[in-house]
Amino acid sequence: MKIKELYRQLVPRPRTPVTWMRAVPLISFLVLYAALCIGLEQSGVLLFARPWAFALILFSVWVWWLSIAGYGGLSKGRALAALISRLLMLGLFVMLIAEPRSVRVRDVVSVVYAVDLSDSIGETSVDTALQFVIDTVNKKPQTDEAGLVVFGRNSAVELPPRVSFPYEALNSRIDRDATNLQQTLSLAAAMLPEENRGRIVLISDGTETEGSISQVLSELKSRDIAVDVLPLHYEYDNEVWLENLELPRFVKLGENYEAAIVLSSLKPGKGQLVLRENGQVVGTPIEVAFKAGKNRYVIPIELKSPGYYEYSATIETETGEDHLLENNTVLNYIYVEGEGKVLIVTNPDSPGNEADWLSLEKAIRDGERNVETISAYEFPSDSLSLMPYDAIVFVNVPADAFNVIQLKAVHDAVFNQGIGFMMVGGENSFGPGGYHRTVIEDALPVTMDITKKKILPKGALAIILHTCEFPEGNTWGKRITKQAIKVLGAQDEVGVLVYDYMEGEKWLFKLMPAGDYEKMVPKINGAQIGDMPSFANTMQLGLNGLIKSDASTKHMIIISDGDPQPPTPQLIGQFIKNNVSVSMVAIFPHGGEDISKMNDIAAVTKGKYYFPTDPNQLPSIFIKEAKTLKRSMIQNETITPEVGMISPVLKGIPTIPKLRGYVLTTIKPRAEGVLNAPEKEEAEGEIDPILSFWRYGLGTTAAFTSDLSPNWGADWVNWDHYQAFIKQLMIKISRVEKQDHLKMWSHTAGNKATIMVEDFHPEESFLNVAARISGPHDRQETVVLKQVSPRRYQATVPLWGKGRYQVMAVGKSGDREDHANGGFIVSYSPEFLRFRSNPIVLDQIAERTGGQRLPMEENASEIIYGRRDPKMSSNPIFDWFLIALVILVPLDVGIRRIQLDWYVIKGWFRFRKDDQSSTATMGALLQRKQDITEEMDSRKGQPDQQTQQSTIAKLQEQREQTTRRPESGKTETRPPDSKTTDKPEPPASGSQDNQTTTGRLLDLKRRRNTDDDKDK
């Protein structure tokens, strides 16, 4: 029963007979709706992603049935309007579900050139490829777009696709020791605009040493991106290379050993084989005659003292007998354990300032330890070379005295090998030394961020980058900019300005706290640095930003080749007036005049001028300039350190002498603060560490923020307990020699390395052995070694480029935990083991993606840009349909619920007549009311029924006459009503000219009730 009632509510019975004529609105709507949707899609204006949704339009039949069968109390006109609005809303809703998309057809071809720069190509082939790109781009149609991607192990966007092609020089920095076609094609495809016909031109030798090209070809095919290929051909018939240098795994001092060298060649030949130990030739070069294939040679060696020994073997042949020289040298090393040493690293820029470290060196020697002192320039570049040292001490040496590789070697030696590390303070250490946001700061127990120090003034730095016309010039500019920002404190402000090809001079990002470094990096990496026409506009823009800053120190750094026009004297005067110094870095300038104008700008604004001859000098220059804002971190005041945590370093030391200065730092959580500066009133609750320790990886690191020399530590140098303090300090941080029972050795073959670990523990047990491999490009891999025989564990690891690999293995079994350290060296890129190109791979790429093999002839541009097929793209326009639907909803409600008084609306356009008519009508009503009142008052008693009916009849007749009264100014002849008397009664003096809304509504209600009674 309930189902039937529900059905009757959803599908009510019609109140009047339903004819086909009443279905005309529905049929018309369906026909017009279908024609509209089909027409929009056929004409290419719109497309619908889900056409099956149009089946929902069948609900329009139900909507129509409710309109004609239901009872809404609407007139025929309003009922039809309501039906149409409901059908329109339903049609729009169905279109929304069908997911409408606007269609755009563009006859524009976007081409991305992907140029191979890997080591196997060679500079000559690279020049040929770039010339091909320039020639074909110059002949392209003006509306088409062209971009450039370069690749090796990784890929980089040199120029995004656009109509102009402002190529000057390669600015992207990539690793060339491998070829990754998969990553390259993915990046090139991502650069292509979806609305244009996309095409990739791949210029390569076809060799692939990383990735898998098959994974990306299907994606390119699905996106209809064709890959045209231009093979770079080469084939080497004469090639000699060294595969391996085998050294003994375990050695003893004083005994003789052999170094075995494996040489390979494509043809028989002869040459000279040279073995070097730490750069010195071992014995005399050996004349060798080799055959095609593998050859093995043995050279005797002898080790006389403990330490790290690096060996290199080189084959030297006559000119013309060998094509590639990069694969003629192989490296390996031997480490002989001995008594540990302490390595003191000093500042190379102040060689005469030996007082910084002499007292410390003497105290360490008096503590019965071996000491070696070197400058930062002599510091090793790999962590394996640091294995002979138990501890490393930086004494007032700045970060820019090292390169990134050297600092990374210190970090890895501490973390992986357990070597101790300590930084001793001074004007060139910690924050003022430029160690902020470096791997050294990661290892130290303190951070250079001192945002809570209210007494520290703030600095502001603006950096202006001008395109540098040398290989990877813009990449250098971006890299050194990031390094300079790292030096700044978190509260310091920094902004970068560039000249953009499209937007002109602009802020890459305005002055903002250097603590937001992570937000700055993407903007710097994505910057398009153009050839700035004049210094004036960019310098003015930067000066305006610096003036608005509340920083106490304001500085500007400009890197340029000197091309831009110089600023006006008035602008320079503004810099001087506002105490803004400008340092100029001239990189590869175009003449003496350019050099002089940059030098003059720096001189008059009290900045510095730099003229580096090598781009490798740029990072140290920018870091040195950024450090000018960090001098406020140096506290030149006399303090007496206070003991924080009890430590063995202070054993037997009753009192602490005074210090005459220190560097502000902030101790890290979980670090051990042994000595602290007294708390200051203006920085209540904040502690400045003097001596602190913590454990970092396998090693212990320390930070002494004052110095141990006669400068700040004069009272310490003359202190009775100075030697005891230094001895206990070195014991605290030095590597602890532990008898481990694991031995490790490794070897490489091709593009893989094999790591073997053997267990020499007295009691045999199964170990869970894992190894962490740290290698080039700051990459790490962790592998699990499987047991291959009793007490022996092994794993094979794919390599990721040339360089030094460090391996740390850990074996665990219950409470037992042993470590083993080792490593290996990949002497050259596997790219140098490719002696011929592989055009077959390129042909397969072109075939699977619908591309072509391009010739080097002049018609190559016609092939690339001549295959035109207009691209149809679509974008969702859901919002527009939703807006239209929102507009229809209140319109539908208005049609059904709002009654319009057309007489009132008509009166809006007949103001004077309507006012007079309304006044007359109101007066007539008042007069009629007064007449009836007087008549009622004159009567006495209750009126009889006949008199009452007569009065009502008269009122009703008067109302009907008023309703049928013709418009003012017109006459109407009416026949006499048969139901009335022959002599019509004159209208009452108070009759209305127009029927009121209430009267009309009452008449309508009465007529409808009469119709309902007849239907019954």
Coordinates of C-alpha atoms in Angstrom, one line a residue, residues 116-123 150-155 173-181 183 205 207-211 326 472 750-751 775-779 799-805 826-834:
D116 CA 73.5 14.9 -25.3
L117 CA 76.4 16.4 -23.3
S118 CA 77.7 13.1 -21.8
D119 CA 81.4 12.3 -21.8
S120 CA 81.1 9.7 -24.6
I121 CA 80.0 12.4 -27.1
G122 CA 83.1 14.6 -27.1
E123 CA 83.3 18.4 -27.4
V150 CA 70.7 19.3 -22.2
F151 CA 71.4 16.0 -20.5
G152 CA 74.0 13.6 -19.2
R153 CA 73.4 11.7 -16.0
N154 CA 70.8 14.2 -15.2
S155 CA 68.8 16.7 -17.3
R173 CA 75.3 22.4 -14.9
I174 CA 74.9 18.6 -15.3
D175 CA 76.8 15.5 -14.5
R176 CA 78.3 14.2 -17.7
D177 CA 79.6 10.8 -16.5
A178 CA 76.4 8.9 -17.6
T179 CA 73.6 9.0 -20.1
N180 CA 69.9 8.9 -18.9
L181 CA 67.6 9.0 -21.9
Q183 CA 64.8 11.2 -17.5
D205 CA 74.8 8.8 -29.7
T207 CA 74.1 4.9 -25.6
E208 CA 72.1 4.5 -22.4
T209 CA 74.0 3.9 -19.1
E210 CA 71.1 4.7 -16.7
G211 CA 67.4 4.4 -16.7
E326 CA 90.3 9.7 -19.8
E472 CA 77.3 27.3 -17.2
G750 CA 82.0 -2.5 -15.0
N751 CA 79.2 -0.5 -13.5
G775 CA 79.5 8.1 -3.0
P776 CA 79.5 10.9 -5.6
H777 CA 76.7 13.4 -5.9
D778 CA 76.0 13.2 -2.2
R779 CA 74.2 9.9 -2.7
L799 CA 77.5 2.4 -9.1
W800 CA 76.4 5.9 -9.9
G801 CA 79.4 7.6 -11.3
K802 CA 83.1 8.1 -11.0
G803 CA 84.6 9.2 -7.7
R804 CA 85.4 7.8 -4.2
Y805 CA 83.0 5.5 -2.5
V826 CA 85.8 4.5 -9.6
S827 CA 88.5 6.0 -11.7
Y828 CA 86.5 7.2 -14.8
S829 CA 83.0 7.3 -16.1
P830 CA 81.6 4.2 -17.8
E831 CA 80.9 6.5 -20.7
F832 CA 84.6 6.2 -21.6
L833 CA 84.1 2.5 -22.2
R834 CA 81.7 3.2 -25.1

